[in-house]
């Protein structure tokens, strides 16, 4: 305005100059002022965008840290689940009781850790247990072998994946880990984290955020309309790969309508997005400052879009005001040419100065931010009422005091460097955090902004203070909540690790004991059969000696045909002895139950071969069943052991009964019965049967109804355990016609597999 006044004064003095020159000069000045206004608006806009960029960078870092730390706490949960003894037992044995307990444990873990879902897959990808087992959309029974997190874990590597649930339509991030038992991968543990929780948490911020997957697809956003869109075009192969993985189900992947982009830095970009007006549906162009940074843990990129609407409106208003002022000034200038003498006489510079001072004073007095002016020695010249309201007491004694007496910066070294730089280069804009405190009154956390005021005759500074009490309180609450959550996770993790360690130790001891008991029972049976085995081997040995002696005589007589016949007999007898010994060697083998399809008739014949020497020795008739071709799911050697134990017990029962009746029938029979699902093997004897007390305690360890010193009382207990491991049952009862009957029921092997179900949510 002072330049314009000088110009008007010069125009009044040049009364003799041609009117055309005066008009052209005023027009040039007018155009120059318009250019200055436009450039000034651009400079002001750039400055405000730079300030917004600093604020957005802090908001972006805070948002990224919150999301990364919130998801990172779940990445070790599958590892802990994979070491859980109940998980391994459920995958190995599949008992209903174990799986029910595992479901309850997974539900409790989810409730404590606030995860979305936790579930266990077998090595075929079928869900056997899940935290949502009570939900209508439970994962139990669903097959997720098509998911990459399963494919990664089943290969022995930790798995990570993100996708839209195919049934629940909930977006989640998945962590998986292989369940290993005895160096074999038997299943996969999976934990799902619900991504939508972050959208609710940051829904009411002064910015919008985007969470982009490695393909650039919007996986999470504060704007639901931006989901499943991309900021760049995807190729056909990329779209095909995304569709085949069923990551986003049947959602179309479209490009976000970006009308303009201008990079400002490596992380900052100005973007214009076309958006529909919710009132009339027409497309509107909205400007944003986009800040981006990667989230290393997830392999994602997070972006926040801060709207530039207020800045654009402020710059437009600023330009409009100055353009209006320029227009008014131009009109006044034209009027001044006509009535320059009247304007010059009535012009009152002092009145204008008082008016401006009053206007500035009212603005300063009524602003909500605390304002302080400093002189060239950095001492306080003046302040507004808002600063006294912040401190909570009058500050009249502060005039002439250094700013450091009332403001204490968090970074004192940086604050001191501001004044050192000021002595040489001057201060542009400096923002620091600290607190206000005067005369031992409680401190108030504030954000201080210091800038230098350009005055013609001296150096002065303007300091702005913004109250940060609420922001600091919120940050403290967030930090405290995070610390408490981390403490709870550590405590629960330690408890689970201790419980898992005890379970593993107990299971290892139980398994070793069980294996040794089974082997002991085998050796006990072999000891009982040793006499019959000697008799069974002595007969062929005697025959071999006879055939060998006769063969030598035939050779001396050169009767080679008869000698050849004797050698064939010796060979057959040797083969027979080898077959007997091999059956006993297989029976005595030490190992664990190996499930698979086995022929019932083969197991019965193998048991008969082992027990037959004893039956021949004591004169017991054994009736074997005919081959009906039944196939069951089990272990051949262990099924033979069960049948040998039952046949040996039947022989003992008949021998006990013979003491009371010499003429008693001595017979043991075996029968096979089958239905659509099961095969039943019945072992019947002609003994005295079982007492009520024996039936009640028959399968308890160390219980025996035999004479003192006969047997350990472990055979039936071990047999029951073997049959249960093979998924079957063993029972005993008395027959109406006399004697006892032991029944072994095993699942019939199904040759036609049921086709796998279609994949569901996960």
mmCIF file of C-alpha atoms in Angstrom, residues 8 49 53 94 98 107 121 181 247 272 318 383 405 442 556 575 589-590 600 648 697 702 711-712 740:
data_model
loop_
_atom_site.group_PDB
_atom_site.id
_atom_site.type_symbol
_atom_site.label_atom_id
_atom_site.label_comp_id
_atom_site.label_asym_id
_atom_site.label_seq_id
_atom_site.Cartn_x
_atom_site.Cartn_y
_atom_site.Cartn_z
ATOM 1 C CA UNK A 8 -0.321 8.342 -6.486
ATOM 2 C CA UNK A 49 2.359 -27.596 2.191
ATOM 3 C CA UNK A 53 4.406 -32.386 5.009
ATOM 4 C CA UNK A 94 -7.388 -87.310 16.442
ATOM 5 C CA UNK A 98 -8.273 -84.007 22.789
ATOM 6 C CA UNK A 107 -10.655 -69.928 22.127
ATOM 7 C CA UNK A 121 -4.641 -77.760 9.920
ATOM 8 C CA UNK A 181 6.730 -84.180 15.651
ATOM 9 C CA UNK A 247 -6.923 -63.362 -2.350
ATOM 10 C CA UNK A 272 -5.886 -34.961 -7.325
ATOM 11 C CA UNK A 318 -5.999 -14.574 0.312
ATOM 12 C CA UNK A 383 2.200 -11.150 24.924
ATOM 13 C CA UNK A 405 12.652 -18.031 31.708
ATOM 14 C CA UNK A 442 2.536 -26.492 37.190
ATOM 15 C CA UNK A 556 29.084 -143.772 -1.194
ATOM 16 C CA UNK A 575 13.230 -123.377 4.930
ATOM 17 C CA UNK A 589 10.748 -106.240 16.819
ATOM 18 C CA UNK A 590 10.740 -103.013 18.845
ATOM 19 C CA UNK A 600 -6.923 -109.560 8.946
ATOM 20 C CA UNK A 648 -1.873 -117.257 25.009
ATOM 21 C CA UNK A 697 -10.558 -105.002 36.384
ATOM 22 C CA UNK A 702 -0.750 -105.554 36.725
ATOM 23 C CA UNK A 711 2.281 -113.557 33.993
ATOM 24 C CA UNK A 712 2.905 -109.873 34.765
ATOM 25 C CA UNK A 740 -14.739 -116.593 27.614
#
